[in-house]
């Protein structure tokens, strides 16, 4: 009886032992299969991920105006060079309307842009448009014009302080004493304040010595030449003597020269400008405009797109300086402008193919 029980017990033990061995082998097999799967995934799964082509970077370009000739160049050059880099560009133009610019930024955000480049129509009112972008986590570049009191990431522009300095230096060399008229641009464009600071840096010593008399200093809203014409015309109608006109851009210079020409003073009273518009370059070689400030837009666009690349890829910036915009110290990049008159127009504007020789000298 005991022997029979022992045999049965031994048989059960052997059977359980075999089952345990089988279970262990199954478990080991599963571990091996899992390990092989993981190795395959790590090797080929990651490879699949890295070969997925990322979606294109979309740049939102919100322009405040296209009224002046130069802005067409900014738009066309930026779009062309962005496409060369593989970027897409969604651009809008607010036509000098502050409310419209905010609505257009909303539109750009709805197009899932990756970065916003903005030319503010008004340096204060545009801050709300910047806020909309920042709430969406979109980085913002303030292009050519500074947006004040806003959380912009970068400000890139020509050195507008030097723009004012160049205008003043050309005038003071031509007219070291006399009555000066100053035609400022739109008060909502912060460049105007920079230009003003620049020309006073040069002219203050002459004003203090009473060698220069300020007979007019007026804003021209929306940079319209009609204001410039009326201001200069009114002075002339009042028989006020004008020895020099510092006009803050070429459109205002045109308005001033129109008024001067009616009194046969065009070419006698020197007038400055800015932007190297084709009509201004023609006036310079003709002798009715003293100079313009040339701003090579290609360089500004190249710099801007380099900054776009750095911001998109979270690379460090190397700004020229930090400029306080009322909200924070903003990384700032400046390009130096170039003073142009009839003596160097061939070696600057024409050499750079900003305008052709035939266009400037009106050769048909």
mmCIF file of N, CA, C and O in Angstrom, residues 202-235:
data_model
loop_
_atom_site.group_PDB
_atom_site.id
_atom_site.type_symbol
_atom_site.label_atom_id
_atom_site.label_comp_id
_atom_site.label_asym_id
_atom_site.label_seq_id
_atom_site.Cartn_x
_atom_site.Cartn_y
_atom_site.Cartn_z
ATOM 1 N N UNK A 202 23.786 116.055 -35.175
ATOM 2 C CA UNK A 202 24.700 116.795 -36.052
ATOM 3 C C UNK A 202 24.440 118.297 -36.003
ATOM 4 O O UNK A 202 25.375 119.107 -35.970
ATOM 5 N N UNK A 203 23.174 118.679 -35.962
ATOM 6 C CA UNK A 203 22.804 120.082 -36.139
ATOM 7 C C UNK A 203 22.754 120.905 -34.853
ATOM 8 O O UNK A 203 22.818 122.137 -34.908
ATOM 9 N N UNK A 204 22.618 120.259 -33.710
ATOM 10 C CA UNK A 204 22.489 121.004 -32.439
ATOM 11 C C UNK A 204 23.578 122.045 -32.228
ATOM 12 O O UNK A 204 23.270 123.185 -31.818
ATOM 13 N N UNK A 205 24.851 121.728 -32.471
ATOM 14 C CA UNK A 205 25.891 122.752 -32.267
ATOM 15 C C UNK A 205 25.680 123.987 -33.144
ATOM 16 O O UNK A 205 25.942 125.122 -32.708
ATOM 17 N N UNK A 206 25.182 123.801 -34.364
ATOM 18 C CA UNK A 206 24.937 124.914 -35.277
ATOM 19 C C UNK A 206 23.700 125.712 -34.850
ATOM 20 O O UNK A 206 23.656 126.934 -35.008
ATOM 21 N N UNK A 207 22.711 124.996 -34.308
ATOM 22 C CA UNK A 207 21.499 125.667 -33.826
ATOM 23 C C UNK A 207 21.820 126.497 -32.591
ATOM 24 O O UNK A 207 21.354 127.650 -32.444
ATOM 25 N N UNK A 208 22.639 125.952 -31.688
ATOM 26 C CA UNK A 208 23.016 126.668 -30.473
ATOM 27 C C UNK A 208 23.802 127.947 -30.785
ATOM 28 O O UNK A 208 23.671 128.950 -30.080
ATOM 29 N N UNK A 209 24.581 127.895 -31.852
ATOM 30 C CA UNK A 209 25.355 129.083 -32.252
ATOM 31 C C UNK A 209 24.546 130.022 -33.139
ATOM 32 O O UNK A 209 25.080 131.022 -33.640
ATOM 33 N N UNK A 210 23.263 129.649 -33.360
ATOM 34 C CA UNK A 210 22.345 130.431 -34.179
ATOM 35 C C UNK A 210 22.811 130.560 -35.635
ATOM 36 O O UNK A 210 22.447 131.510 -36.333
ATOM 37 N N UNK A 211 23.601 129.578 -36.057
ATOM 38 C CA UNK A 211 23.973 129.534 -37.464
ATOM 39 C C UNK A 211 22.842 128.939 -38.296
ATOM 40 O O UNK A 211 22.707 129.250 -39.483
ATOM 41 N N UNK A 212 22.054 128.079 -37.637
ATOM 42 C CA UNK A 212 20.896 127.465 -38.291
ATOM 43 C C UNK A 212 19.638 127.863 -37.542
ATOM 44 O O UNK A 212 19.585 127.781 -36.302
ATOM 45 N N UNK A 213 18.628 128.255 -38.302
ATOM 46 C CA UNK A 213 17.347 128.645 -37.721
ATOM 47 C C UNK A 213 16.268 127.669 -38.182
ATOM 48 O O UNK A 213 16.085 127.457 -39.379
ATOM 49 N N UNK A 214 15.590 127.083 -37.225
ATOM 50 C CA UNK A 214 14.526 126.130 -37.521
ATOM 51 C C UNK A 214 13.229 126.896 -37.800
ATOM 52 O O UNK A 214 12.585 127.408 -36.884
ATOM 53 N N UNK A 215 12.830 126.976 -39.086
ATOM 54 C CA UNK A 215 11.623 127.735 -39.445
ATOM 55 C C UNK A 215 10.391 126.846 -39.565
ATOM 56 O O UNK A 215 9.266 127.349 -39.631
ATOM 57 N N UNK A 216 10.615 125.512 -39.586
ATOM 58 C CA UNK A 216 9.483 124.591 -39.705
ATOM 59 C C UNK A 216 9.918 123.199 -39.282
ATOM 60 O O UNK A 216 11.000 122.734 -39.656
ATOM 61 N N UNK A 217 9.061 122.529 -38.504
ATOM 62 C CA UNK A 217 9.282 121.120 -38.174
ATOM 63 C C UNK A 217 7.910 120.482 -37.975
ATOM 64 O O UNK A 217 7.273 120.660 -36.944
ATOM 65 N N UNK A 218 7.461 119.765 -38.984
ATOM 66 C CA UNK A 218 6.095 119.247 -38.990
ATOM 67 C C UNK A 218 6.073 117.763 -39.379
ATOM 68 O O UNK A 218 6.882 117.298 -40.195
ATOM 69 N N UNK A 219 5.098 117.042 -38.804
ATOM 70 C CA UNK A 219 4.858 115.653 -39.189
ATOM 71 C C UNK A 219 4.018 115.612 -40.463
ATOM 72 O O UNK A 219 3.106 116.435 -40.650
ATOM 73 N N UNK A 220 4.309 114.652 -41.297
ATOM 74 C CA UNK A 220 3.522 114.407 -42.504
ATOM 75 C C UNK A 220 2.826 113.055 -42.329
ATOM 76 O O UNK A 220 3.469 111.997 -42.464
ATOM 77 N N UNK A 221 1.564 113.083 -42.009
ATOM 78 C CA UNK A 221 0.830 111.866 -41.646
ATOM 79 C C UNK A 221 0.789 110.872 -42.802
ATOM 80 O O UNK A 221 0.562 111.250 -43.957
ATOM 81 N N UNK A 222 1.045 109.602 -42.430
ATOM 82 C CA UNK A 222 1.119 108.514 -43.406
ATOM 83 C C UNK A 222 2.160 108.778 -44.492
ATOM 84 O O UNK A 222 2.075 108.240 -45.596
ATOM 85 N N UNK A 223 3.142 109.606 -44.161
ATOM 86 C CA UNK A 223 4.240 109.921 -45.077
ATOM 87 C C UNK A 223 3.729 110.493 -46.407
ATOM 88 O O UNK A 223 4.342 110.298 -47.453
ATOM 89 N N UNK A 224 2.650 111.247 -46.379
ATOM 90 C CA UNK A 224 2.049 111.726 -47.623
ATOM 91 C C UNK A 224 2.722 113.019 -48.084
ATOM 92 O O UNK A 224 2.884 113.969 -47.322
ATOM 93 N N UNK A 225 3.056 113.030 -49.362
ATOM 94 C CA UNK A 225 3.775 114.178 -49.921
ATOM 95 C C UNK A 225 2.911 115.436 -49.982
ATOM 96 O O UNK A 225 3.445 116.550 -50.069
ATOM 97 N N UNK A 226 1.576 115.260 -49.911
ATOM 98 C CA UNK A 226 0.694 116.433 -49.933
ATOM 99 C C UNK A 226 0.964 117.349 -48.731
ATOM 100 O O UNK A 226 0.901 118.580 -48.857
ATOM 101 N N UNK A 227 1.258 116.738 -47.590
ATOM 102 C CA UNK A 227 1.598 117.539 -46.411
ATOM 103 C C UNK A 227 2.878 118.321 -46.656
ATOM 104 O O UNK A 227 2.976 119.514 -46.334
ATOM 105 N N UNK A 228 3.871 117.654 -47.203
ATOM 106 C CA UNK A 228 5.148 118.313 -47.472
ATOM 107 C C UNK A 228 4.968 119.489 -48.430
ATOM 108 O O UNK A 228 5.533 120.582 -48.218
ATOM 109 N N UNK A 229 4.198 119.251 -49.474
ATOM 110 C CA UNK A 229 3.938 120.325 -50.441
ATOM 111 C C UNK A 229 3.277 121.522 -49.759
ATOM 112 O O UNK A 229 3.700 122.675 -49.940
ATOM 113 N N UNK A 230 2.237 121.257 -48.975
ATOM 114 C CA UNK A 230 1.495 122.345 -48.332
ATOM 115 C C UNK A 230 2.357 123.119 -47.339
ATOM 116 O O UNK A 230 2.293 124.354 -47.280
ATOM 117 N N UNK A 231 3.159 122.411 -46.542
ATOM 118 C CA UNK A 231 4.005 123.090 -45.556
ATOM 119 C C UNK A 231 4.997 124.031 -46.237
ATOM 120 O O UNK A 231 5.155 125.197 -45.828
ATOM 121 N N UNK A 232 5.674 123.542 -47.260
ATOM 122 C CA UNK A 232 6.670 124.371 -47.949
ATOM 123 C C UNK A 232 5.996 125.484 -48.739
ATOM 124 O O UNK A 232 6.456 126.644 -48.738
ATOM 125 N N UNK A 233 4.899 125.158 -49.379
ATOM 126 C CA UNK A 233 4.173 126.170 -50.150
ATOM 127 C C UNK A 233 3.688 127.301 -49.254
ATOM 128 O O UNK A 233 3.783 128.492 -49.622
ATOM 129 N N UNK A 234 3.167 126.970 -48.073
ATOM 130 C CA UNK A 234 2.686 128.008 -47.148
ATOM 131 C C UNK A 234 3.817 128.923 -46.702
ATOM 132 O O UNK A 234 3.631 130.155 -46.588
ATOM 133 N N UNK A 235 4.985 128.349 -46.424
ATOM 134 C CA UNK A 235 6.128 129.180 -46.041
ATOM 135 C C UNK A 235 6.502 130.148 -47.162
ATOM 136 O O UNK A 235 6.759 131.348 -46.922
#
